[in-house]
Short mmCIF file of C-alpha atoms in Angstrom, two decimals:
data_model
loop_
_atom_site.label_atom_id
_atom_site.label_comp_id
_atom_site.label_asym_id
_atom_site.label_seq_id
_atom_site.Cartn_x
_atom_site.Cartn_y
_atom_site.Cartn_z
CA MET J 632 61.03 113.07 98.36
CA LEU J 633 59.06 111.30 95.69
CA LYS J 634 59.54 107.54 96.10
CA ARG J 635 60.02 105.24 93.13
CA SER J 636 59.79 101.50 93.71
CA SER J 637 63.08 100.40 92.15
CA VAL J 638 66.36 102.10 91.25
CA ALA J 639 65.77 100.90 87.69
CA TYR J 640 63.03 103.53 87.45
CA PHE J 641 65.13 106.30 88.98
CA ARG J 642 65.78 109.39 86.93
CA ILE J 643 69.40 110.54 87.12
CA VAL J 644 70.80 113.85 85.82
CA ILE J 645 74.54 114.22 85.28
CA LEU J 646 76.10 117.69 85.34
CA GLY J 647 79.53 117.61 83.72
CA SER J 648 81.09 115.80 80.78
CA GLY J 649 84.65 115.03 81.90
CA ASN J 650 86.38 111.83 82.99
CA VAL J 651 84.26 111.14 86.09
CA ALA J 652 80.97 112.14 84.44
CA THR J 653 81.71 109.85 81.50
CA GLN J 654 82.96 106.81 83.39
CA LEU J 655 80.45 106.98 86.25
CA GLY J 656 77.64 107.63 83.77
CA LEU J 657 78.64 104.56 81.76
CA ALA J 658 78.92 102.45 84.91
CA LEU J 659 75.43 103.49 86.05
CA ARG J 660 73.92 102.83 82.65
CA GLN J 661 75.61 99.45 82.29
CA ASN J 662 74.09 98.48 85.61
CA GLY J 663 70.56 99.20 84.46
CA LEU J 664 70.22 102.77 85.71
CA HIS J 665 68.59 105.49 83.68
CA ILE J 666 70.40 108.77 82.92
CA THR J 667 67.81 111.25 81.66
CA GLN J 668 69.90 114.37 81.05
CA VAL J 669 73.53 115.41 80.66
CA TYR J 670 74.29 119.05 81.35
CA SER J 671 77.35 120.87 80.04
CA ARG J 672 77.79 124.52 79.04
CA ASN J 673 79.61 123.20 76.00
CA ARG J 674 77.01 121.90 73.50
CA ARG J 675 79.43 119.49 71.83
CA HIS J 676 80.46 117.94 75.15
CA ALA J 677 76.85 117.67 76.35
CA SER J 678 75.78 115.99 73.13
CA ALA J 679 78.72 113.57 73.01
CA LEU J 680 78.16 112.22 76.52
CA ALA J 681 74.36 112.33 76.26
CA SER J 682 74.48 110.20 73.13
CA LEU J 683 76.81 107.72 74.88
CA LEU J 684 74.36 107.49 77.80
CA LYS J 685 71.11 107.62 75.76
CA ALA J 686 70.22 110.81 77.60
CA SER J 687 69.14 114.29 76.49
CA PRO J 688 71.83 116.98 76.25
CA VAL J 689 71.20 120.23 78.15
CA THR J 690 73.27 123.41 77.95
CA ALA J 691 71.14 125.74 80.09
CA LEU J 692 70.71 125.19 83.83
CA GLY J 693 67.05 126.27 83.48
CA LYS J 694 66.37 123.29 81.23
CA ILE J 695 67.39 120.74 83.85
CA GLU J 696 64.39 118.65 84.94
CA LYS J 697 63.03 119.25 88.43
CA ASN J 698 61.88 115.75 89.34
CA ALA J 699 64.93 113.55 89.01
CA ASP J 700 65.87 111.23 91.91
CA LEU J 701 69.57 112.04 91.76
CA TYR J 702 71.65 114.93 90.47
CA ILE J 703 75.37 114.17 90.05
CA LEU J 704 77.66 117.18 89.97
CA ALA J 705 80.74 115.68 88.30
CA VAL J 706 82.59 118.88 87.49
CA LYS J 707 85.93 120.44 88.48
CA ASP J 708 86.32 121.11 92.22
CA ASP J 709 86.16 124.89 91.77
CA ALA J 710 82.95 124.68 89.74
CA ILE J 711 81.05 122.67 92.39
CA PRO J 712 80.14 125.58 94.74
CA VAL J 713 79.53 127.88 91.77
CA LEU J 714 76.96 125.52 90.24
CA ALA J 715 75.45 124.65 93.64
CA LYS J 716 74.58 128.30 94.12
CA LYS J 717 72.72 128.39 90.81
CA LEU J 718 70.67 125.20 91.24
CA LYS J 719 67.27 125.07 92.98
CA LEU J 720 66.48 121.41 93.66
CA LYS J 721 64.44 121.68 96.90
CA ASP J 722 64.82 118.25 98.59
CA ARG J 723 66.13 116.30 95.59
CA LEU J 724 69.37 114.39 96.25
CA LEU J 725 72.32 116.37 94.91
CA ILE J 726 75.81 114.86 95.13
CA HIS J 727 79.30 115.68 93.95
CA THR J 728 82.13 113.25 93.17
CA SER J 729 85.16 115.06 94.56
CA GLY J 730 87.66 113.70 97.09
CA SER J 731 88.59 117.03 98.58
CA VAL J 732 85.46 119.23 98.45
CA GLY J 733 83.21 119.28 101.51
CA MET J 734 79.60 118.10 101.24
CA GLU J 735 78.35 121.36 102.78
CA VAL J 736 79.04 123.39 99.62
CA LEU J 737 75.97 121.72 98.09
CA LYS J 738 73.61 123.20 100.73
CA PRO J 739 72.45 126.22 98.70
CA ALA J 740 70.94 123.89 96.07
CA SER J 741 69.12 121.25 98.12
CA THR J 742 68.28 120.05 101.60
CA THR J 743 69.39 116.53 100.65
CA THR J 744 73.05 116.35 99.70
CA GLY J 745 75.74 113.73 99.39
CA VAL J 746 78.95 112.50 97.82
CA ILE J 747 80.07 109.53 95.72
CA TYR J 748 83.84 109.71 95.53
CA PRO J 749 85.18 106.85 93.37
CA LEU J 750 88.65 105.95 94.64
CA GLN J 751 90.14 105.32 91.22
CA THR J 752 92.00 107.15 88.45
CA LEU J 753 89.55 107.72 85.59
CA SER J 754 90.03 108.71 81.98
CA LYS J 755 87.32 109.24 79.39
CA ASP J 756 88.24 106.37 77.13
CA ARG J 757 89.71 103.84 79.53
CA LYS J 758 87.52 101.02 80.85
CA ILE J 759 87.96 99.96 84.46
CA ASN J 760 86.43 97.26 86.63
CA TRP J 761 83.86 99.25 88.64
CA ARG J 762 82.86 96.21 90.77
CA LYS J 763 86.15 96.60 92.69
CA VAL J 764 86.31 100.40 92.94
CA PRO J 765 85.78 101.62 96.51
CA LEU J 766 82.93 104.14 96.38
CA CYS J 767 83.27 106.59 99.27
CA LEU J 768 79.78 107.75 100.18
CA GLU J 769 78.42 110.55 102.36
CA SER J 770 74.95 112.03 102.83
CA ASN J 771 73.32 114.43 105.27
CA THR J 772 69.93 112.66 105.49
CA LYS J 773 68.66 109.15 106.06
CA SER J 774 66.74 109.10 102.79
CA GLY J 775 69.84 110.31 100.97
CA LYS J 776 71.91 107.53 102.55
CA THR J 777 69.39 104.86 101.58
CA LEU J 778 69.22 106.10 98.01
CA LEU J 779 73.00 106.45 97.61
CA GLU J 780 73.63 102.98 99.01
CA LYS J 781 71.12 101.48 96.56
CA ILE J 782 72.61 103.22 93.54
CA ALA J 783 76.27 102.81 94.48
CA GLY J 784 75.63 99.16 95.33
CA ARG J 785 74.59 98.57 91.73
CA VAL J 786 77.98 99.77 90.50
CA SER J 787 80.49 98.45 93.05
CA GLU J 788 80.84 95.75 95.70
CA ASP J 789 82.95 98.07 97.82
CA ILE J 790 80.90 100.76 99.58
CA VAL J 791 82.64 102.88 102.21
CA TRP J 792 80.92 105.56 104.30
CA LEU J 793 83.27 108.47 104.99
CA ASN J 794 82.65 111.94 106.30
CA THR J 795 84.24 114.91 104.55
CA GLU J 796 87.32 114.95 106.77
CA GLU J 797 87.92 111.22 106.31
CA ARG J 798 87.38 111.48 102.57
CA ARG J 799 89.97 114.27 102.37
CA LEU J 800 92.55 112.07 104.08
CA VAL J 801 91.81 109.19 101.70
CA HIS J 802 92.09 111.60 98.76
CA LEU J 803 95.46 112.85 100.03
CA SER J 804 96.73 109.28 100.37
CA ALA J 805 95.53 108.63 96.79
CA VAL J 806 97.65 111.54 95.54
CA PHE J 807 100.72 109.68 96.84
CA ALA J 808 99.59 106.20 95.73
CA CYS J 809 98.52 107.31 92.25
CA ASN J 810 99.62 110.78 91.12
CA PHE J 811 103.08 110.78 92.70
CA THR J 812 103.63 107.13 91.83
CA ASN J 813 102.86 107.94 88.21
CA HIS J 814 105.33 110.81 88.36
CA MET J 815 108.01 108.29 89.40
CA TYR J 816 107.19 106.39 86.19
CA VAL J 817 107.50 109.64 84.21
CA ILE J 818 110.97 110.28 85.68
CA ALA J 819 112.03 106.68 85.00
CA GLU J 820 110.86 107.04 81.39
CA ASN J 821 112.78 110.31 80.98
CA LEU J 822 115.96 108.74 82.36
CA LEU J 823 115.67 105.79 79.95
CA LYS J 824 115.23 108.23 77.05
CA LYS J 825 118.84 109.40 77.53
CA LYS J 826 119.92 106.14 75.91
CA LYS J 827 116.74 105.82 73.82
CA PHE J 828 115.51 102.86 75.85
CA PRO J 829 111.72 102.39 75.84
CA PHE J 830 109.62 102.55 79.03
CA ARG J 831 108.42 99.08 77.99
CA LEU J 832 111.63 97.74 79.56
CA LEU J 833 110.18 98.63 82.98
CA HIS J 834 106.66 97.22 82.45
CA PRO J 835 107.20 93.93 84.32
CA LEU J 836 108.89 95.81 87.18
CA VAL J 837 106.14 98.43 87.42
CA LEU J 838 103.38 95.81 87.47
CA GLU J 839 105.14 93.50 89.94
CA THR J 840 105.95 96.42 92.28
CA ALA J 841 102.24 97.30 92.46
CA LEU J 842 101.08 93.70 92.79
CA LYS J 843 103.68 92.91 95.46
CA ALA J 844 102.65 95.89 97.60
CA THR J 845 99.00 94.81 97.47
CA GLU J 846 99.87 91.22 98.34
CA ILE J 847 102.51 91.55 101.08
CA GLY J 848 102.05 95.23 102.03
CA PRO J 849 104.29 98.14 101.03
CA LEU J 850 106.55 98.13 104.08
CA PRO J 851 107.91 94.56 103.71
CA ALA J 852 108.02 95.09 99.93
CA GLN J 853 110.52 97.97 100.18
CA THR J 854 113.83 97.15 98.45
CA GLY J 855 116.61 99.20 96.84
CA PRO J 856 119.80 101.07 97.78
CA ALA J 857 118.14 103.34 100.37
CA ALA J 858 116.32 100.46 102.09
CA ARG J 859 119.61 98.57 102.56
CA SER J 860 121.57 101.77 103.35
CA ASP J 861 123.83 101.17 100.35
CA ASP J 862 125.48 104.62 100.43
CA LYS J 863 127.98 103.75 97.70
CA THR J 864 125.26 103.08 95.11
CA MET J 865 123.25 106.12 96.20
CA LYS J 866 126.35 108.32 95.74
CA LYS J 867 126.86 106.89 92.25
CA HIS J 868 123.22 107.59 91.39
CA LEU J 869 123.39 111.17 92.66
CA LYS J 870 126.49 111.69 90.53
CA MET J 871 124.64 110.34 87.48
CA LEU J 872 121.92 112.92 88.16
CA THR J 873 124.31 115.89 88.38
CA THR J 874 122.76 117.62 85.36
CA ASP J 875 119.15 116.83 86.39
CA LYS J 876 118.93 119.03 89.48
CA ASN J 877 115.22 118.38 89.96
CA TYR J 878 115.54 114.59 89.78
CA ARG J 879 118.66 114.75 91.95
CA ALA J 880 116.75 116.56 94.70
CA ILE J 881 113.88 114.06 94.48
CA TYR J 882 116.30 111.11 94.61
CA SER J 883 118.01 112.58 97.65
CA ASN J 884 114.80 113.44 99.53
CA LEU J 885 113.09 110.11 98.89
CA SER J 886 116.21 108.12 99.79
CA LYS J 887 116.45 110.00 103.08
CA SER J 888 112.76 109.37 103.73
CA ILE J 889 113.17 105.63 103.06
CA LYS J 890 116.24 105.44 105.33
CA ARG J 891 114.28 107.10 108.12
CA LYS J 892 112.28 103.86 108.59
CA MET P 37 136.75 76.75 77.45
CA LEU P 38 135.47 73.22 77.75
CA LYS P 39 132.47 72.78 75.46
CA ARG P 40 129.42 70.82 76.52
CA SER P 41 126.88 69.95 73.85
CA SER P 42 123.72 71.32 75.51
CA VAL P 43 122.97 73.76 78.31
CA ALA P 44 121.11 70.91 80.02
CA TYR P 45 124.53 69.38 80.77
CA PHE P 46 126.06 72.63 81.97
CA ARG P 47 127.38 72.78 85.50
CA ILE P 48 126.38 75.98 87.29
CA VAL P 49 127.72 77.21 90.64
CA ILE P 50 125.84 79.87 92.57
CA LEU P 51 127.68 82.05 95.07
CA GLY P 52 125.23 83.74 97.41
CA SER P 53 121.97 82.74 99.09
CA GLY P 54 119.86 85.90 99.06
CA ASN P 55 116.85 87.01 97.01
CA VAL P 56 118.54 86.98 93.60
CA ALA P 57 120.50 83.77 94.23
CA THR P 58 117.30 82.02 95.34
CA GLN P 59 114.96 83.23 92.60
CA LEU P 60 117.44 83.02 89.73
CA GLY P 61 118.57 79.59 90.95
CA LEU P 62 114.98 78.37 91.00
CA ALA P 63 114.31 79.83 87.56
CA LEU P 64 117.38 78.10 86.09
CA ARG P 65 116.49 74.78 87.69
CA GLN P 66 112.85 74.96 86.61
CA ASN P 67 114.08 75.45 83.06
CA GLY P 68 116.13 72.27 83.09
CA LEU P 69 119.48 73.69 84.12
CA HIS P 70 121.71 72.00 86.62
CA ILE P 71 123.02 73.84 89.70
CA THR P 72 125.87 71.78 91.15
CA GLN P 73 126.94 73.88 94.13
CA VAL P 74 125.66 76.72 96.30
CA TYR P 75 128.30 78.71 98.17
CA SER P 76 127.60 80.80 101.26
CA ARG P 77 129.83 81.54 104.27
CA ASN P 78 126.77 80.82 106.37
CA ARG P 79 126.28 77.04 106.51
CA ARG P 80 122.55 77.26 107.22
CA HIS P 81 121.98 79.56 104.23
CA ALA P 82 124.13 77.41 101.93
CA SER P 83 122.27 74.25 102.97
CA ALA P 84 118.82 75.80 102.66
CA LEU P 85 119.29 77.05 99.11
CA ALA P 86 121.32 74.00 98.03
CA SER P 87 118.51 71.71 99.15
CA LEU P 88 115.98 73.83 97.24
CA LEU P 89 118.12 73.58 94.11
CA LYS P 90 119.23 69.94 94.56
CA ALA P 91 122.82 71.15 94.73
CA SER P 92 125.69 70.64 97.19
CA PRO P 93 126.25 73.29 99.86
CA VAL P 94 129.75 74.77 100.12
CA THR P 95 131.01 77.12 102.82
CA ALA P 96 134.70 77.37 101.85
CA LEU P 97 135.81 79.05 98.62
CA GLY P 98 138.49 76.34 98.20
CA LYS P 99 135.77 73.71 97.91
CA ILE P 100 134.17 75.30 94.87
CA GLU P 101 134.54 73.07 91.82
CA LYS P 102 136.98 74.22 89.11
CA ASN P 103 135.20 72.91 86.02
CA ALA P 104 131.76 74.47 86.07
CA ASP P 105 130.48 76.23 82.93
CA LEU P 106 129.07 79.21 84.78
CA TYR P 107 129.72 80.85 88.15
CA ILE P 108 127.02 83.25 89.32
CA LEU P 109 128.09 85.80 91.92
CA ALA P 110 124.70 86.78 93.36
CA VAL P 111 125.88 88.61 96.46
CA LYS P 112 125.63 92.17 97.78
CA ASP P 113 127.26 94.81 95.57
CA ASP P 114 130.08 95.45 98.02
CA ALA P 115 130.93 91.75 98.28
CA ILE P 116 131.33 91.27 94.50
CA PRO P 117 134.88 92.73 94.14
CA VAL P 118 135.94 91.17 97.45
CA LEU P 119 134.96 87.66 96.31
CA ALA P 120 136.28 88.23 92.77
CA LYS P 121 139.74 88.83 94.23
CA LYS P 122 139.64 85.51 96.06
CA LEU P 123 138.43 83.32 93.18
CA LYS P 124 140.75 81.69 90.62
CA LEU P 125 138.60 80.47 87.72
CA LYS P 126 141.04 80.87 84.77
CA ASP P 127 138.77 81.21 81.68
CA ARG P 128 135.54 79.93 83.22
CA LEU P 129 132.57 82.30 82.78
CA LEU P 130 132.03 84.32 85.94
CA ILE P 131 129.08 86.73 86.12
CA HIS P 132 127.44 88.96 88.68
CA THR P 133 123.78 90.01 88.85
CA SER P 134 124.03 93.65 89.94
CA GLY P 135 122.54 96.65 88.17
CA SER P 136 125.13 99.13 89.33
CA VAL P 137 128.45 97.24 89.60
CA GLY P 138 130.77 97.30 86.59
CA MET P 139 131.68 94.04 84.85
CA GLU P 140 135.41 94.86 85.15
CA VAL P 141 135.50 94.13 88.90
CA LEU P 142 135.32 90.42 87.98
CA LYS P 143 138.64 90.53 86.06
CA PRO P 144 140.87 89.29 88.91
CA ALA P 145 138.97 85.97 88.96
CA SER P 146 138.62 85.03 85.28
CA THR P 147 139.36 86.08 81.72
CA THR P 148 135.72 85.44 80.77
CA THR P 149 133.30 87.66 82.65
CA GLY P 150 129.74 88.83 82.31
CA VAL P 151 126.52 90.05 83.89
CA ILE P 152 122.93 88.88 84.12
CA TYR P 153 120.95 91.73 85.68
CA PRO P 154 117.29 90.75 86.07
CA LEU P 155 115.18 93.90 85.82
CA GLN P 156 112.72 92.89 88.50
CA THR P 157 112.15 93.21 92.27
CA LEU P 158 112.90 89.84 93.84
CA SER P 159 112.12 88.38 97.24
CA LYS P 160 113.10 84.95 98.50
CA ASP P 161 109.61 83.56 98.81
CA ARG P 162 107.72 85.39 96.09
CA LYS P 163 107.17 83.70 92.73
CA ILE P 164 107.40 85.85 89.62
CA ASN P 165 106.90 85.20 85.91
CA TRP P 166 110.50 84.94 84.69
CA ARG P 167 109.46 84.58 81.01
CA LYS P 168 108.65 88.31 80.98
CA VAL P 169 111.58 89.62 83.06
CA PRO P 170 114.05 91.59 80.94
CA LEU P 171 117.48 90.02 81.51
CA CYS P 172 120.19 92.60 80.92
CA LEU P 173 123.28 90.76 79.68
CA GLU P 174 126.91 91.75 79.22
CA SER P 175 130.07 89.74 78.52
CA ASN P 176 133.64 90.56 77.54
CA THR P 177 134.17 87.60 75.16
CA LYS P 178 132.35 86.02 72.26
CA SER P 179 132.20 82.62 73.98
CA GLY P 180 130.82 84.28 77.11
CA LYS P 181 128.13 86.03 75.07
CA THR P 182 127.08 82.81 73.35
CA LEU P 183 126.88 80.96 76.63
CA LEU P 184 124.99 83.71 78.46
CA GLU P 185 122.48 84.07 75.63
CA LYS P 186 121.80 80.32 75.69
CA ILE P 187 121.29 80.19 79.45
CA ALA P 188 119.34 83.44 79.80
CA GLY P 189 117.17 82.46 76.84
CA ARG P 190 116.03 79.42 78.79
CA VAL P 191 114.70 81.64 81.57
CA SER P 192 113.24 84.67 79.80
CA GLU P 193 111.90 85.74 76.41
CA ASP P 194 113.30 89.22 76.94
CA ILE P 195 117.07 89.39 76.48
CA VAL P 196 118.71 92.84 76.37
CA TRP P 197 122.41 93.43 75.79
CA LEU P 198 123.62 96.43 77.78
CA ASN P 199 127.09 97.66 78.61
CA THR P 200 127.91 98.67 82.19
CA GLU P 201 127.07 102.35 81.64
CA GLU P 202 123.71 101.52 80.05
CA ARG P 203 122.90 99.00 82.76
CA ARG P 204 123.61 101.64 85.42
CA LEU P 205 121.12 104.00 83.79
CA VAL P 206 118.47 101.29 83.62
CA HIS P 207 119.13 100.47 87.27
CA LEU P 208 118.75 104.12 88.25
CA SER P 209 115.43 104.31 86.38
CA ALA P 210 114.33 101.17 88.21
CA VAL P 211 114.98 102.86 91.56
CA PHE P 212 112.36 105.45 90.60
CA ALA P 213 109.91 103.00 89.01
CA CYS P 214 110.12 100.47 91.84
CA ASN P 215 111.81 101.60 95.07
CA PHE P 216 110.51 105.18 95.11
CA THR P 217 107.10 104.10 93.84
CA ASN P 218 106.87 101.64 96.70
CA HIS P 219 107.81 104.41 99.12
CA MET P 220 104.80 106.38 97.83
CA TYR P 221 102.67 103.37 98.81
CA VAL P 222 104.30 103.36 102.26
CA ILE P 223 103.46 107.04 102.76
CA ALA P 224 99.88 106.48 101.55
CA GLU P 225 99.52 103.59 104.00
CA ASN P 226 100.87 105.73 106.85
CA LEU P 227 98.44 108.54 106.06
CA LEU P 228 95.49 106.13 106.02
CA LYS P 229 96.58 104.79 109.42
CA LYS P 230 95.71 108.15 111.00
CA LYS P 231 92.06 107.16 110.69
CA LYS P 232 92.79 103.43 110.94
CA PHE P 233 91.88 102.84 107.29
CA PRO P 234 93.55 99.80 105.71
CA PHE P 235 95.91 100.07 102.72
CA ARG P 236 93.52 97.60 101.04
CA LEU P 237 91.32 100.62 100.23
CA LEU P 238 93.96 101.73 97.72
CA HIS P 239 94.58 98.33 96.08
CA PRO P 240 92.42 98.94 92.97
CA LEU P 241 93.97 102.40 92.55
CA VAL P 242 97.54 101.14 92.93
CA LEU P 243 97.02 98.33 90.41
CA GLU P 244 95.17 100.49 87.87
CA THR P 245 97.80 103.25 88.12
CA ALA P 246 100.52 100.75 87.20
CA LEU P 247 98.48 99.07 84.46
CA LYS P 248 97.41 102.39 82.94
CA ALA P 249 101.02 103.65 82.74
CA THR P 250 102.09 100.48 80.93
CA GLU P 251 99.16 100.69 78.51
CA ILE P 252 98.96 104.38 77.62
CA GLY P 253 102.38 105.57 78.88
CA PRO P 254 103.08 107.50 82.10
CA LEU P 255 102.93 111.01 80.63
CA PRO P 256 99.32 110.89 79.31
CA ALA P 257 98.35 108.92 82.45
CA GLN P 258 99.31 111.77 84.80
CA THR P 259 96.31 113.10 86.76
CA GLY P 260 95.83 114.86 90.11
CA PRO P 261 95.88 118.36 91.61
CA ALA P 262 99.43 119.19 90.43
CA ALA P 263 98.79 118.01 86.86
CA ARG P 264 95.75 120.29 86.58
CA SER P 265 97.44 123.13 88.53
CA ASP P 266 94.72 122.97 91.19
CA ASP P 267 96.52 125.21 93.70
CA LYS P 268 93.56 125.32 96.08
CA THR P 269 93.58 121.54 96.64
CA MET P 270 97.37 121.45 96.91
CA LYS P 271 97.25 124.16 99.58
CA LYS P 272 94.64 122.15 101.52
CA HIS P 273 96.84 119.04 101.28
CA LEU P 274 99.94 120.88 102.49
CA LYS P 275 97.95 122.16 105.44
CA MET P 276 96.82 118.63 106.27
CA LEU P 277 100.51 117.62 106.31
CA THR P 278 101.59 120.39 108.70
CA THR P 279 102.68 117.92 111.39
CA ASP P 280 104.37 115.54 108.89
CA LYS P 281 107.27 117.76 107.81
CA ASN P 282 108.92 114.99 105.79
CA TYR P 283 105.76 114.12 103.83
CA ARG P 284 104.99 117.81 103.41
CA ALA P 285 108.37 118.42 101.76
CA ILE P 286 107.90 115.40 99.50
CA TYR P 287 104.38 116.56 98.54
CA SER P 288 105.66 120.02 97.74
CA ASN P 289 108.69 118.86 95.71
CA LEU P 290 106.82 116.27 93.67
CA SER P 291 103.94 118.66 92.95
CA LYS P 292 106.41 121.25 91.69
CA SER P 293 108.11 118.63 89.57
CA ILE P 294 104.79 117.54 88.03
CA LYS P 295 103.80 121.17 87.33
CA ARG P 296 107.11 121.72 85.54
CA LYS P 297 105.85 119.61 82.60
#
């Protein structure tokens, strides 16, 4: 691999224009790194993100430069192996950003592969504090590891080396801690709507529940009817959910799971 | 009812010594209100909280003063009607602090009854910002309403008047937003333990998930394999949970519920 003296001179190509491509691209740029190209099949998407990152938009794979130091494949899980089969990057470092896709799917494109999986929920237009985001790294070569550590270290203080199997477990745990948690908020909001109460009513509770779990740990933080085996209240709640079969089943299953402790 | 000129001269009796009794008692005292007695059958509990609140401990119901302005029944749901049947308070304001118990169970004890239900998760030794906690109030008389509003207004900026039925709905929504959410954290922690990863890894994700839902609303904040109908990843996850039948069922049910949107 061609060696450049400082990461500030590195050339980085981003493939993709979604939430991760946008937020990771911005984080790299804000930390003094240089994005040269943004690839997306969709011209509008490529241009929008490229302009945000002061990079050149590219809509054809053939137009992607050959001599970049890092290629970031920040596309949907299914598209990762598809694109990897079309790229010819020799020994250039190619990474993806997925929690659940193995590193090995990148093999057809390069001999140096890796992963940066940011353990955070990302949206295009929502700023987050990247310094605190655990970046889960993996690479198949020593040079890849050195390079990834340098670049990731510019963005976050929290670097974690995980192999594919470990990363998949972390990703699965994140589905519970983030996606399913958010679904609990959605259900709560829908229940409040029955009396036209705003979700705002639950804001202090939602924030304190999260903060408490991070400060004292989730197990000692567990409260509620199921935790204290208050069968009378649980029965009342199930009765209130008679017409919401889906929510009723969720209430019943989760209460049982809590009581199991 | 005897009228005192300012809430600062009010005499307040707290019955109970648990999480709500402790935290609400502290909040009242820190806002210049005067707790005269703390009742608990357990002498050690009564003394501990009474000393914290500069009040007198009482372990016999007969020793409770007759002329207080407010009696707060902050005991377990099941104990509320039991104690209400033993108290004789004439027209003194008697309230409980439960989300799911009706106000009417207080009738045997007094003609003036009410509720202060703090919409927050409380632990004995965890400080919270009471100014932002929605206090759900109810009372059966005008004088009770005036008094409750004055006292609650000292503690929080967010006063909400709810009848028993409305309060029960809010309480049910809180079980999802707090208790079930916390159980998601517990499951995530247990999954991480398989590889000896600490829950700390998920702290930024847990906090951002909560913050994001309060800022953009839970529905637009929903991400993850189920939200994008990524069946391949969901299948992988279910396979990883083969030996955790309980978690597998929860994963499957919640994913289906998210996809239903």
